[in-house]
Short mmCIF file of C-alpha atoms in Angstrom, two decimals:
data_model
loop_
_atom_site.label_atom_id
_atom_site.label_comp_id
_atom_site.label_asym_id
_atom_site.label_seq_id
_atom_site.Cartn_x
_atom_site.Cartn_y
_atom_site.Cartn_z
CA MET K 72 0.00 0.00 0.00
CA ARG K 73 2.73 2.45 0.89
CA ALA K 74 4.69 1.62 -2.27
CA LEU K 75 1.63 2.45 -4.38
CA GLY K 76 1.26 5.81 -2.68
CA TYR K 77 -1.57 5.16 -0.25
CA THR K 78 -1.20 7.16 2.95
CA ALA K 79 -4.19 5.86 4.95
CA SER K 80 -5.95 2.57 5.60
CA GLU K 81 -9.00 1.11 7.24
CA LEU K 82 -8.13 -1.22 10.09
CA GLY K 83 -9.18 -4.14 7.93
CA ALA K 84 -10.77 -7.49 8.62
CA GLU K 85 -9.81 -9.55 11.66
CA GLY K 86 -6.21 -10.68 11.26
CA PHE K 87 -5.13 -7.92 8.89
CA LEU K 88 -3.51 -6.01 11.76
CA PRO K 89 -2.37 -7.32 15.16
CA PRO K 90 -5.18 -7.88 17.69
CA LEU K 91 -4.40 -5.33 20.41
CA PRO K 92 -5.24 -1.64 19.85
CA GLU K 93 -1.71 -0.46 20.62
CA GLN K 94 -0.27 -3.05 18.23
CA LYS K 95 -2.58 -1.89 15.45
CA ALA K 96 -1.50 1.69 16.01
CA ALA K 97 2.19 0.75 16.06
CA THR K 98 1.95 -1.24 12.82
CA LEU K 99 0.22 1.60 10.98
CA ALA K 100 2.76 4.09 12.32
CA GLU K 101 5.62 1.85 11.18
CA TYR K 102 4.39 2.19 7.60
CA GLY K 103 3.43 5.85 7.86
CA MET K 104 -0.28 5.09 7.43
CA THR K 105 -3.14 7.12 8.89
CA ALA K 106 -5.98 5.06 10.37
CA VAL K 107 -9.34 5.75 8.72
CA GLY K 108 -11.76 3.43 10.50
CA SER K 109 -13.17 -0.05 10.12
CA PHE K 110 -16.04 -2.06 8.64
CA VAL K 111 -18.14 -3.57 11.43
CA PRO K 112 -20.95 -6.03 10.57
CA GLU K 113 -23.54 -6.05 13.37
CA VAL K 114 -27.16 -7.10 13.89
CA LEU K 115 -29.10 -3.89 14.55
CA HIS K 116 -32.75 -4.89 14.01
CA ASP K 117 -33.09 -7.53 16.75
CA ALA K 118 -34.30 -6.11 20.09
CA GLY K 119 -32.79 -9.14 21.83
CA HIS K 120 -29.26 -8.43 20.58
CA ASP K 121 -27.01 -5.72 22.00
CA PRO K 122 -24.51 -4.45 19.39
CA LEU K 123 -22.72 -2.11 21.78
CA PRO K 124 -20.10 -4.51 23.23
CA ARG K 125 -18.69 -5.09 19.72
CA ILE K 126 -18.90 -1.38 18.92
CA GLU K 127 -17.06 -0.44 22.12
CA ARG K 128 -14.24 -2.88 21.28
CA GLU K 129 -13.88 -1.24 17.89
CA LEU K 130 -13.83 2.20 19.47
CA ASP K 131 -11.01 1.06 21.77
CA ASP K 132 -8.97 0.39 18.62
CA TYR K 133 -9.88 3.84 17.35
CA ALA K 134 -8.73 5.53 20.55
CA ALA K 135 -5.28 3.97 20.14
CA SER K 136 -4.90 4.45 16.39
CA GLY K 137 -6.63 7.79 15.86
CA ALA K 138 -9.20 6.34 13.44
CA GLU K 139 -12.20 8.59 12.96
CA VAL K 140 -14.95 6.84 10.96
CA LEU K 141 -16.94 3.83 12.19
CA ILE K 142 -18.55 1.95 9.29
CA VAL K 143 -21.40 -0.31 10.41
CA ALA K 144 -23.27 -2.77 8.18
CA ALA K 145 -26.68 -3.95 9.41
CA VAL K 146 -26.24 -7.67 8.82
CA THR K 147 -29.05 -10.22 8.98
CA GLY K 148 -27.43 -12.48 11.57
CA GLN K 149 -27.05 -15.25 8.99
CA ARG K 150 -23.70 -16.36 7.64
CA GLY K 151 -22.55 -14.73 4.43
CA TYR K 152 -24.28 -12.34 2.07
CA ASP K 153 -26.15 -14.87 -0.08
CA ALA K 154 -28.69 -16.05 2.50
CA LYS K 155 -32.27 -14.93 2.00
CA ARG K 156 -32.78 -11.54 3.63
CA PRO K 157 -35.54 -11.16 6.21
CA GLU K 158 -38.27 -8.60 5.60
CA LEU K 159 -38.25 -6.25 8.58
CA ASP K 160 -41.49 -5.18 10.23
CA GLN K 161 -41.89 -1.65 11.58
CA ARG K 162 -40.79 -2.65 15.09
CA GLN K 163 -37.55 -4.06 13.70
CA TRP K 164 -36.95 -0.91 11.65
CA ASP K 165 -37.54 1.16 14.78
CA THR K 166 -35.04 -1.00 16.68
CA LEU K 167 -32.50 -0.54 13.90
CA PHE K 168 -32.98 3.23 13.95
CA ARG K 169 -32.60 3.36 17.75
CA ASN K 170 -29.40 1.32 17.58
CA LEU K 171 -28.03 3.64 14.91
CA ASP K 172 -28.74 6.61 17.19
CA VAL K 173 -27.09 4.99 20.20
CA ILE K 174 -24.04 3.93 18.19
CA ARG K 175 -23.69 7.41 16.77
CA GLU K 176 -23.84 8.91 20.28
CA ARG K 177 -21.31 6.45 21.71
CA ALA K 178 -18.94 7.05 18.81
CA ALA K 179 -19.31 10.84 18.97
CA ALA K 180 -18.47 10.80 22.67
CA ARG K 181 -15.10 9.36 21.65
CA GLY K 182 -14.52 11.70 18.73
CA VAL K 183 -15.63 9.22 16.05
CA THR K 184 -18.24 9.62 13.31
CA ALA K 185 -20.51 6.57 12.97
CA THR K 186 -21.94 5.67 9.56
CA LEU K 187 -24.25 3.06 8.09
CA HIS K 188 -23.00 1.05 5.11
CA PRO K 189 -25.77 -0.25 2.81
CA HIS K 190 -24.46 -3.62 1.64
CA VAL K 191 -25.52 -6.57 -0.48
CA GLY K 192 -27.13 -9.29 1.66
CA THR K 193 -27.80 -7.04 4.68
CA VAL K 194 -31.11 -5.62 5.88
CA VAL K 195 -30.21 -2.28 4.27
CA GLU K 196 -29.52 -3.22 0.66
CA THR K 197 -32.25 -2.14 -1.74
CA ALA K 198 -33.25 1.35 -2.85
CA SER K 199 -36.36 0.97 -0.68
CA ASP K 200 -34.26 0.04 2.35
CA VAL K 201 -31.98 3.03 1.82
CA GLN K 202 -34.95 5.38 1.48
CA LYS K 203 -36.41 4.04 4.74
CA VAL K 204 -33.15 4.95 6.52
CA ILE K 205 -33.09 8.40 4.92
CA ASP K 206 -36.71 9.09 5.90
CA GLY K 207 -36.76 7.36 9.28
CA SER K 208 -33.44 8.32 10.84
CA SER K 209 -30.70 10.92 10.91
CA ALA K 210 -28.00 8.32 10.26
CA LEU K 211 -24.99 9.30 8.19
CA PHE K 212 -23.87 6.99 5.41
CA CYS K 213 -20.76 5.25 4.26
CA PHE K 214 -21.48 5.88 0.59
CA ASP K 215 -20.43 2.68 -1.16
CA THR K 216 -20.94 3.33 -4.86
CA GLY K 217 -20.82 -0.36 -5.77
CA HIS K 218 -23.14 -1.80 -3.16
CA LEU K 219 -25.67 0.97 -3.68
CA MET K 220 -25.70 0.35 -7.42
CA ILE K 221 -26.14 -3.40 -6.99
CA GLY K 222 -28.98 -2.75 -4.54
CA GLY K 223 -30.79 -0.56 -7.07
CA THR K 224 -29.82 2.93 -5.88
CA ASP K 225 -28.36 5.26 -8.50
CA PRO K 226 -25.04 6.30 -6.91
CA VAL K 227 -24.72 9.43 -9.06
CA ALA K 228 -28.15 10.62 -7.92
CA PHE K 229 -27.39 9.69 -4.30
CA ALA K 230 -24.20 11.79 -4.34
CA ALA K 231 -26.10 14.74 -5.78
CA GLU K 232 -29.18 14.51 -3.56
CA HIS K 233 -27.80 13.33 -0.22
CA ALA K 234 -24.32 14.81 0.07
CA SER K 235 -25.11 16.12 3.54
CA ARG K 236 -25.73 12.55 4.74
CA ILE K 237 -22.42 11.20 3.38
CA ALA K 238 -19.62 10.99 5.96
CA CYS K 239 -17.22 8.70 4.11
CA THR K 240 -17.09 7.09 0.69
CA HIS K 241 -16.14 3.63 -0.59
CA LEU K 242 -15.41 4.16 -4.27
CA LYS K 243 -16.16 1.02 -6.25
CA ASP K 244 -16.78 0.29 -9.91
CA VAL K 245 -19.17 -2.45 -11.00
CA SER K 246 -19.59 -4.57 -14.12
CA LEU K 247 -23.24 -4.43 -15.17
CA GLU K 248 -22.86 -7.81 -16.84
CA GLY K 249 -21.59 -9.41 -13.63
CA MET K 250 -24.20 -7.58 -11.56
CA ASN K 251 -27.04 -8.83 -13.73
CA ARG K 252 -25.78 -12.40 -13.50
CA VAL K 253 -25.93 -12.15 -9.72
CA LYS K 254 -29.38 -10.53 -9.77
CA ASN K 255 -30.70 -13.16 -12.19
CA GLY K 256 -29.52 -15.97 -9.93
CA GLU K 257 -26.99 -17.34 -12.42
CA ILE K 258 -24.21 -17.04 -9.85
CA SER K 259 -24.06 -16.23 -6.14
CA TYR K 260 -22.61 -12.95 -4.88
CA PHE K 261 -19.71 -14.80 -3.25
CA ASP K 262 -18.93 -16.87 -6.35
CA ALA K 263 -19.09 -13.76 -8.51
CA ILE K 264 -16.39 -12.19 -6.37
CA VAL K 265 -14.29 -15.37 -6.49
CA ALA K 266 -14.65 -15.37 -10.29
CA ASP K 267 -13.82 -11.63 -10.32
CA ILE K 268 -16.74 -10.74 -12.60
CA LEU K 269 -18.53 -8.21 -10.38
CA TYR K 270 -16.21 -5.42 -9.23
CA ARG K 271 -13.78 -3.62 -11.52
CA PRO K 272 -10.94 -1.17 -10.91
CA LEU K 273 -12.16 2.42 -10.99
CA GLY K 274 -12.87 3.57 -14.52
CA GLN K 275 -13.16 0.07 -15.92
CA GLY K 276 -16.78 -0.65 -14.98
CA ASP K 277 -20.20 0.93 -15.39
CA VAL K 278 -20.34 3.29 -12.39
CA ASP K 279 -19.82 6.94 -13.36
CA VAL K 280 -17.07 7.43 -10.80
CA ARG K 281 -15.92 10.70 -12.39
CA ALA K 282 -19.38 12.26 -12.02
CA ILE K 283 -19.65 11.05 -8.42
CA VAL K 284 -16.26 12.43 -7.38
CA ASN K 285 -16.95 15.78 -9.04
CA SER K 286 -20.40 15.96 -7.42
CA LEU K 287 -18.98 15.23 -3.97
CA VAL K 288 -16.17 17.77 -4.29
CA ASP K 289 -18.55 20.40 -5.66
CA SER K 290 -20.84 19.84 -2.67
CA GLY K 291 -18.00 20.68 -0.27
CA TYR K 292 -17.39 17.08 0.79
CA THR K 293 -14.18 16.73 2.80
CA GLY K 294 -14.46 13.09 3.91
CA TRP K 295 -12.36 10.12 2.91
CA LEU K 296 -12.40 8.66 -0.60
CA ILE K 297 -11.63 5.02 0.18
CA LEU K 298 -10.57 2.71 -2.64
CA GLU K 299 -12.16 -0.53 -1.52
CA GLN K 300 -12.86 -3.44 -3.82
CA ASP K 301 -14.33 -6.71 -2.54
CA LYS K 302 -11.97 -9.59 -3.29
CA VAL K 303 -11.57 -13.22 -2.34
CA VAL K 304 -7.93 -14.31 -2.39
CA LEU K 305 -7.50 -18.06 -2.06
CA GLU K 306 -3.71 -18.12 -2.11
CA GLU K 307 -0.84 -15.67 -1.70
CA PRO K 308 -0.45 -13.70 -4.96
CA THR K 309 2.92 -13.45 -6.58
CA ALA K 310 4.70 -10.10 -6.45
CA ASP K 311 2.91 -7.38 -8.46
CA SER K 312 -0.11 -9.58 -9.20
CA GLY K 313 -3.58 -10.00 -7.78
CA PRO K 314 -5.47 -7.25 -5.93
CA ILE K 315 -2.45 -4.93 -5.88
CA GLU K 316 -2.87 -4.34 -9.61
CA ASP K 317 -6.50 -3.31 -9.16
CA ALA K 318 -5.46 -1.02 -6.31
CA ARG K 319 -2.76 0.52 -8.52
CA ALA K 320 -5.20 1.10 -11.39
CA SER K 321 -7.90 2.55 -9.13
CA LEU K 322 -5.51 4.99 -7.49
CA ALA K 323 -4.18 6.13 -10.87
CA TYR K 324 -7.73 6.69 -12.11
CA LEU K 325 -8.77 8.68 -9.03
CA ARG K 326 -5.66 10.84 -9.22
CA ALA K 327 -6.43 11.56 -12.87
CA VAL K 328 -10.01 12.57 -12.05
CA LEU K 329 -8.83 14.88 -9.29
CA ALA K 330 -6.10 16.29 -11.53
CA GLU K 331 -8.76 17.27 -14.05
CA ARG K 332 -10.15 19.60 -11.40
CA THR K 333 -6.89 21.58 -11.16
CA GLY K 334 -7.75 25.19 -11.77
CA LYS K 335 -11.46 24.61 -11.15
CA GLY K 336 -11.19 25.27 -7.43
#
């Protein structure tokens, strides 16, 4: 990451960094990387489940590393993202909204901004789900351009219409062909990622990343632009192969888009 020119990182999935907060902070400092935050899958719609113990553990990592954005996905409680999603009743939506409020308060008390990440296979996936959150809560969003598109939300329109609700951004590009194969049931979401037919490096798919970036910057957005692309790696890639090449291409594309703005303010 440092060799490519990245200067910041999410804390990553379990095992990416050492387990203890101080160790995470030391590892990031060793490589000159700023901590952004982390992706935390939690059940938020079940009144019998308390998400706060997990959230507090994450915030302990943040206190040590200086991370500033908590990214929560409202998972179903089932394993993986291909299981059939439950349809929430109003009481479950109300529970989800209350949990979002409490998490936001707990995070803010420790100097962290909490966000909700709409995600394939979670209870906030579809355009209808996203609209319910917009209308029924004050939650801020981790704006994931890929997951929103797959769920049926136009990411260009979302950036233009809801910039004030966006606290951080996961920039992803998506292949419409791969997306439609998943939606049509030809291949599971997981298998599509293994086959590498769903997500593309920025600029090589069907998301208008340039329009989204320009819209965000024009709106006064000052949050993170995180280059995150879902991958399944089954064995250690050889040097300069595998996900690093997608990361290299995505960073080059984003830099080019931002360079186009030189002189525009």
